[in-house]
Amino acid sequence: VMENQSSISEFFLRGISASPEQQQSLFGIFLCMYLVTLTGNLLIILAIGSDLHLHTPMYFFLANLSFVDMGLMSSTVTKMLVNIQTRHHTISYTGCLTQMYFFLMFGDLDSFFLAAMAYDRYVAICRPLCYSTVMRPQVCALMLALCWVLTNIIALTHTFLMARLSFCVTGEIAHFFCDITPVLKLSCSDTHINEMMVFVLGGTVLIVPFLCIVTSYIHIVPAILRVRTRGGVGKAFSTCSSHLCVVCVFYGTLFSAYLCPPSIASEEKDIAAAAMYTIVTPMLNPFIYSLRNKDMKGALKRLFSHRSIVSS
């Protein structure tokens, strides 16, 4: 007799490694990475918030990106850390759907914010005279709200479609969190609609922002090269290079996870790619922005000097 979805109370999460002797090492490594990510992104937010020079659209979106990176990592890593420590590798049915919703929302927001930042750089470098009009605070707030609304609709669509499926047995999810594809494999219902929506919505969320970024830089690079002064080229390149680094790391790992041909895809490769964009990328972003961006370096120095003065 087939049980419907309400009778399945939990799933098993395989995790990154099934080897018992590696569990404590993995716990230490991922806890450190999680703490570094939280600290680094929080410092970025504090530095931008406390420095009037950085109250611009570019850094407004960067602060939001840092918040989303903390959310993306928290939505996946915290449960994995708890499971390793308690040696109880399960997640409730409701918890799985909740984790899926937040992972999808924060992951999609990452993609949208990177596209918004690319558009901001395009306007600043290619249309400098229109910048204050085009990227005025009301427009930035509207762009931010649109990103949150769209990603919530997409995440809710996937989550509700998953909630209507039946799961016949308490299966093992071949992942360290509740990603859509591994959970779909456990269902004994017809998953064609879910798979079609993963292809349509997932493809749109990946490809459209990526094409916006590519189009922006197709215009930005020639505009930078046309700048006559060495200082002008350096400043323009400085603001774009850190963004480009983050884009390359994020989309490189994302495409390898979701657009990999079936012939070379495997569960191990999927888990490694997912770990890269849900754990490594959010951890690297603060370092990329603080090391490659003079404005951020200055803001962080001022933040630390202010804190040391207050403490003394």
Short mmCIF file of C-alpha atoms in Angstrom, two decimals:
data_model
loop_
_atom_site.label_atom_id
_atom_site.label_comp_id
_atom_site.label_asym_id
_atom_site.label_seq_id
_atom_site.Cartn_x
_atom_site.Cartn_y
_atom_site.Cartn_z
CA VAL A 1 0.00 0.00 0.00
CA MET A 2 1.39 3.36 -1.01
CA GLU A 3 1.61 6.02 1.67
CA ASN A 4 0.99 9.63 0.74
CA GLN A 5 3.41 12.46 1.49
CA SER A 6 1.88 13.22 4.92
CA SER A 7 2.91 9.77 6.24
CA ILE A 8 6.60 10.33 5.47
CA SER A 9 7.97 12.07 8.53
CA GLU A 10 11.67 12.27 7.64
CA PHE A 11 14.43 11.69 5.09
CA PHE A 12 18.03 10.59 5.56
CA LEU A 13 20.73 13.02 4.38
CA ARG A 14 23.84 11.23 3.15
CA GLY A 15 26.11 14.22 3.76
CA ILE A 16 29.40 15.06 2.07
CA SER A 17 31.13 11.87 3.21
CA ALA A 18 29.73 8.60 4.52
CA SER A 19 33.06 7.72 6.18
CA PRO A 20 32.65 7.83 10.02
CA GLU A 21 36.34 8.63 10.64
CA GLN A 22 36.09 11.77 8.46
CA GLN A 23 33.04 13.21 10.24
CA GLN A 24 34.83 15.15 13.01
CA SER A 25 37.40 16.54 10.56
CA LEU A 26 34.58 17.67 8.26
CA PHE A 27 32.76 19.23 11.22
CA GLY A 28 35.83 21.28 12.16
CA ILE A 29 36.52 22.38 8.58
CA PHE A 30 32.94 23.41 7.78
CA LEU A 31 32.37 25.08 11.14
CA CYS A 32 35.50 27.22 10.55
CA MET A 33 34.36 28.03 7.00
CA TYR A 34 30.89 28.95 8.28
CA LEU A 35 32.28 31.26 10.99
CA VAL A 36 34.70 32.89 8.51
CA THR A 37 31.78 33.45 6.09
CA LEU A 38 29.56 35.03 8.76
CA THR A 39 32.39 37.25 10.05
CA GLY A 40 33.59 38.33 6.59
CA ASN A 41 30.15 39.17 5.22
CA LEU A 42 29.10 40.90 8.44
CA LEU A 43 32.24 43.07 8.25
CA ILE A 44 31.38 44.00 4.65
CA ILE A 45 27.85 45.05 5.74
CA LEU A 46 29.19 47.03 8.74
CA ALA A 47 31.90 48.72 6.65
CA ILE A 48 29.38 49.80 3.99
CA GLY A 49 26.83 50.93 6.58
CA SER A 50 29.33 53.00 8.56
CA ASP A 51 31.11 54.69 5.62
CA LEU A 52 29.23 57.50 3.85
CA HIS A 53 31.55 57.18 0.82
CA LEU A 54 30.08 53.73 0.19
CA HIS A 55 26.42 54.77 0.31
CA THR A 56 26.13 54.20 -3.44
CA PRO A 57 24.02 51.73 -5.50
CA MET A 58 27.00 49.40 -6.12
CA TYR A 59 27.70 48.96 -2.41
CA PHE A 60 23.98 48.93 -1.55
CA PHE A 61 23.68 45.76 -3.68
CA LEU A 62 26.98 44.41 -2.31
CA ALA A 63 25.67 44.72 1.28
CA ASN A 64 22.53 42.84 0.23
CA LEU A 65 24.68 40.22 -1.54
CA SER A 66 26.65 39.71 1.69
CA PHE A 67 23.43 39.22 3.64
CA VAL A 68 22.18 36.70 1.05
CA ASP A 69 25.52 34.83 1.13
CA MET A 70 25.14 34.41 4.89
CA GLY A 71 21.60 33.13 4.33
CA LEU A 72 22.64 30.76 1.54
CA MET A 73 25.34 29.13 3.64
CA SER A 74 23.17 29.05 6.78
CA SER A 75 20.33 27.33 4.93
CA THR A 76 22.53 24.36 4.00
CA VAL A 77 25.51 24.12 6.36
CA THR A 78 23.86 24.52 9.79
CA LYS A 79 21.76 21.36 9.39
CA MET A 80 24.79 19.44 8.11
CA LEU A 81 26.86 20.53 11.16
CA VAL A 82 24.07 19.51 13.54
CA ASN A 83 23.75 16.12 11.84
CA ILE A 84 27.50 15.45 12.01
CA GLN A 85 27.68 16.41 15.68
CA THR A 86 24.57 14.46 16.76
CA ARG A 87 25.34 11.54 14.38
CA HIS A 88 21.68 11.61 13.49
CA HIS A 89 21.59 12.07 9.71
CA THR A 90 17.91 12.82 9.27
CA ILE A 91 15.78 15.79 8.29
CA SER A 92 12.03 16.02 8.79
CA TYR A 93 9.72 16.20 5.77
CA THR A 94 8.69 19.76 6.71
CA GLY A 95 12.30 20.67 7.47
CA CYS A 96 13.37 19.39 4.06
CA LEU A 97 10.79 21.54 2.22
CA THR A 98 11.70 24.56 4.38
CA GLN A 99 15.42 24.10 3.66
CA MET A 100 14.67 23.73 -0.06
CA TYR A 101 12.68 26.98 -0.07
CA PHE A 102 15.38 29.05 1.65
CA PHE A 103 18.20 27.50 -0.40
CA LEU A 104 16.37 28.29 -3.67
CA MET A 105 15.46 31.81 -2.56
CA PHE A 106 18.97 32.79 -1.42
CA GLY A 107 20.66 31.04 -4.38
CA ASP A 108 18.41 32.84 -6.88
CA LEU A 109 18.93 36.17 -5.08
CA ASP A 110 22.70 35.74 -5.47
CA SER A 111 22.22 35.45 -9.23
CA PHE A 112 19.84 38.45 -9.42
CA PHE A 113 22.03 40.73 -7.27
CA LEU A 114 25.13 39.96 -9.37
CA ALA A 115 23.13 41.00 -12.46
CA ALA A 116 21.93 44.20 -10.73
CA MET A 117 25.54 45.05 -9.81
CA ALA A 118 26.65 44.47 -13.42
CA TYR A 119 23.89 46.84 -14.65
CA ASP A 120 25.02 49.43 -12.10
CA ARG A 121 28.61 49.22 -13.42
CA TYR A 122 27.31 49.49 -17.01
CA VAL A 123 25.43 52.72 -16.23
CA ALA A 124 28.34 54.16 -14.17
CA ILE A 125 30.97 53.52 -16.88
CA CYS A 126 29.02 53.71 -20.15
CA ARG A 127 26.37 56.32 -19.20
CA PRO A 128 28.08 58.38 -16.45
CA LEU A 129 26.04 61.54 -17.11
CA CYS A 130 22.78 59.63 -16.58
CA TYR A 131 23.98 57.67 -13.55
CA SER A 132 22.45 59.80 -10.79
CA THR A 133 19.09 59.76 -12.60
CA VAL A 134 19.01 56.10 -13.65
CA MET A 135 20.36 54.65 -10.39
CA ARG A 136 18.54 56.97 -7.97
CA PRO A 137 17.56 55.48 -4.56
CA GLN A 138 13.94 54.81 -5.57
CA VAL A 139 15.08 52.75 -8.59
CA CYS A 140 17.55 50.76 -6.45
CA ALA A 141 14.83 50.04 -3.87
CA LEU A 142 12.47 48.93 -6.69
CA MET A 143 15.17 46.65 -8.16
CA LEU A 144 15.82 45.16 -4.71
CA ALA A 145 12.09 44.57 -4.08
CA LEU A 146 11.68 43.01 -7.55
CA CYS A 147 14.58 40.60 -6.86
CA TRP A 148 13.04 39.49 -3.54
CA VAL A 149 9.52 39.10 -5.00
CA LEU A 150 10.64 37.11 -8.06
CA THR A 151 12.91 34.77 -6.09
CA ASN A 152 10.18 34.14 -3.51
CA ILE A 153 7.69 33.27 -6.25
CA ILE A 154 10.19 30.87 -7.88
CA ALA A 155 11.15 29.23 -4.55
CA LEU A 156 7.50 28.88 -3.49
CA THR A 157 6.56 27.37 -6.87
CA HIS A 158 9.21 24.64 -6.55
CA THR A 159 8.35 24.02 -2.88
CA PHE A 160 4.57 23.72 -3.46
CA LEU A 161 5.13 21.44 -6.47
CA MET A 162 7.35 19.25 -4.30
CA ALA A 163 4.75 19.20 -1.48
CA ARG A 164 2.12 17.66 -3.78
CA LEU A 165 4.30 14.58 -4.50
CA SER A 166 4.02 11.22 -2.74
CA PHE A 167 7.00 9.50 -1.12
CA CYS A 168 6.50 5.77 -0.68
CA VAL A 169 9.42 5.05 1.62
CA THR A 170 11.77 7.00 3.88
CA GLY A 171 14.67 7.26 1.44
CA GLU A 172 18.22 8.56 1.56
CA ILE A 173 18.85 11.92 -0.13
CA ALA A 174 22.18 11.59 -1.94
CA HIS A 175 23.29 15.10 -0.89
CA PHE A 176 24.18 17.15 2.18
CA PHE A 177 20.99 19.26 1.90
CA CYS A 178 17.53 19.04 0.31
CA ASP A 179 18.25 20.07 -3.27
CA ILE A 180 15.41 19.56 -5.77
CA THR A 181 16.86 16.84 -8.02
CA PRO A 182 18.01 14.39 -5.28
CA VAL A 183 14.62 14.70 -3.51
CA LEU A 184 12.69 14.19 -6.77
CA LYS A 185 14.51 10.87 -7.24
CA LEU A 186 12.86 9.56 -4.05
CA SER A 187 9.29 10.28 -5.14
CA CYS A 188 6.99 7.55 -6.42
CA SER A 189 4.67 10.12 -8.06
CA ASP A 190 4.80 11.46 -11.59
CA THR A 191 7.52 14.16 -11.44
CA HIS A 192 7.29 15.42 -15.04
CA ILE A 193 5.78 18.78 -14.05
CA ASN A 194 8.47 19.28 -11.39
CA GLU A 195 11.24 18.39 -13.83
CA MET A 196 9.81 20.72 -16.47
CA MET A 197 9.64 23.61 -13.94
CA VAL A 198 13.22 22.91 -12.81
CA PHE A 199 14.30 23.17 -16.46
CA VAL A 200 12.19 26.26 -17.28
CA LEU A 201 12.52 28.28 -14.04
CA GLY A 202 16.00 27.02 -13.17
CA GLY A 203 17.26 27.73 -16.69
CA THR A 204 15.69 31.20 -16.66
CA VAL A 205 17.15 32.11 -13.24
CA LEU A 206 20.61 30.95 -14.38
CA ILE A 207 20.72 32.13 -17.99
CA VAL A 208 18.86 35.49 -17.93
CA PRO A 209 20.98 37.16 -15.17
CA PHE A 210 24.13 35.62 -16.70
CA LEU A 211 23.27 37.09 -20.13
CA CYS A 212 22.58 40.48 -18.49
CA ILE A 213 26.04 40.36 -16.90
CA VAL A 214 27.75 39.31 -20.17
CA THR A 215 25.90 42.03 -22.14
CA SER A 216 26.89 44.66 -19.55
CA TYR A 217 30.57 43.71 -19.77
CA ILE A 218 30.50 43.62 -23.58
CA HIS A 219 29.75 47.36 -23.30
CA ILE A 220 31.90 48.03 -20.22
CA VAL A 221 35.25 46.64 -21.47
CA PRO A 222 35.48 48.83 -24.63
CA ALA A 223 34.37 51.86 -22.59
CA ILE A 224 37.18 51.24 -20.04
CA LEU A 225 39.73 50.84 -22.83
CA ARG A 226 38.65 54.18 -24.31
CA VAL A 227 39.48 56.02 -21.06
CA ARG A 228 42.54 58.16 -21.76
CA THR A 229 44.05 58.58 -18.29
CA ARG A 230 45.88 55.75 -16.54
CA GLY A 231 44.18 56.64 -13.23
CA GLY A 232 40.75 56.55 -14.88
CA VAL A 233 41.39 53.09 -16.33
CA GLY A 234 42.69 51.84 -12.96
CA LYS A 235 39.67 53.14 -11.01
CA ALA A 236 37.16 51.80 -13.54
CA PHE A 237 38.88 48.41 -13.67
CA SER A 238 39.16 48.25 -9.86
CA THR A 239 35.38 48.54 -9.40
CA CYS A 240 34.70 45.84 -12.01
CA SER A 241 37.46 43.29 -11.39
CA SER A 242 36.17 42.19 -7.97
CA HIS A 243 32.63 41.82 -9.35
CA LEU A 244 33.94 39.80 -12.31
CA CYS A 245 35.87 37.47 -9.99
CA VAL A 246 32.74 36.76 -7.93
CA VAL A 247 30.68 36.22 -11.10
CA CYS A 248 33.23 33.73 -12.51
CA VAL A 249 33.42 31.72 -9.26
CA PHE A 250 29.63 31.71 -8.71
CA TYR A 251 28.51 30.87 -12.25
CA GLY A 252 31.43 28.52 -12.89
CA THR A 253 30.43 26.27 -9.99
CA LEU A 254 26.70 26.71 -10.64
CA PHE A 255 26.94 25.70 -14.31
CA SER A 256 29.14 22.73 -13.45
CA ALA A 257 26.50 21.57 -10.96
CA TYR A 258 23.35 22.05 -13.04
CA LEU A 259 24.38 22.10 -16.70
CA CYS A 260 26.82 19.18 -16.60
CA PRO A 261 26.12 16.52 -19.31
CA PRO A 262 24.72 13.24 -17.87
CA SER A 263 27.69 11.31 -19.30
CA ILE A 264 30.14 13.05 -16.95
CA ALA A 265 27.73 13.86 -14.10
CA SER A 266 27.85 11.88 -10.86
CA GLU A 267 26.52 12.27 -7.33
CA GLU A 268 30.05 13.01 -6.03
CA LYS A 269 30.62 15.74 -8.64
CA ASP A 270 27.19 17.25 -7.93
CA ILE A 271 27.92 17.37 -4.20
CA ALA A 272 31.38 18.91 -4.80
CA ALA A 273 29.94 21.57 -7.13
CA ALA A 274 27.09 22.33 -4.70
CA ALA A 275 29.60 22.68 -1.84
CA MET A 276 31.56 25.16 -3.97
CA TYR A 277 28.70 27.57 -4.61
CA THR A 278 26.87 27.17 -1.27
CA ILE A 279 29.95 27.14 0.99
CA VAL A 280 33.16 28.22 -0.76
CA THR A 281 31.77 31.10 -2.86
CA PRO A 282 30.02 32.89 0.07
CA MET A 283 33.26 32.54 2.06
CA LEU A 284 35.45 33.91 -0.74
CA ASN A 285 33.28 36.91 -1.67
CA PRO A 286 34.33 39.16 1.27
CA PHE A 287 38.02 38.40 0.59
CA ILE A 288 37.64 39.15 -3.13
CA TYR A 289 35.91 42.48 -2.47
CA SER A 290 38.22 43.55 0.37
CA LEU A 291 41.46 42.57 -1.40
CA ARG A 292 40.65 43.80 -4.92
CA ASN A 293 38.71 46.97 -4.12
CA LYS A 294 40.44 50.08 -2.78
CA ASP A 295 37.21 51.66 -1.48
CA MET A 296 36.37 48.54 0.55
CA LYS A 297 39.94 48.34 1.89
CA GLY A 298 39.69 51.94 3.08
CA ALA A 299 36.25 51.40 4.64
CA LEU A 300 37.40 48.29 6.52
CA LYS A 301 40.52 50.12 7.81
CA ARG A 302 38.33 53.00 9.04
CA LEU A 303 35.91 50.54 10.65
CA PHE A 304 38.71 48.79 12.57
CA SER A 305 40.43 52.06 13.56
CA HIS A 306 37.11 53.44 14.82
CA ARG A 307 36.50 50.26 16.86
CA SER A 308 40.02 50.40 18.36
CA ILE A 309 39.53 54.09 19.34
CA VAL A 310 36.15 53.30 20.96
CA SER A 311 37.56 50.29 22.84
CA SER A 312 40.54 52.28 24.13
#
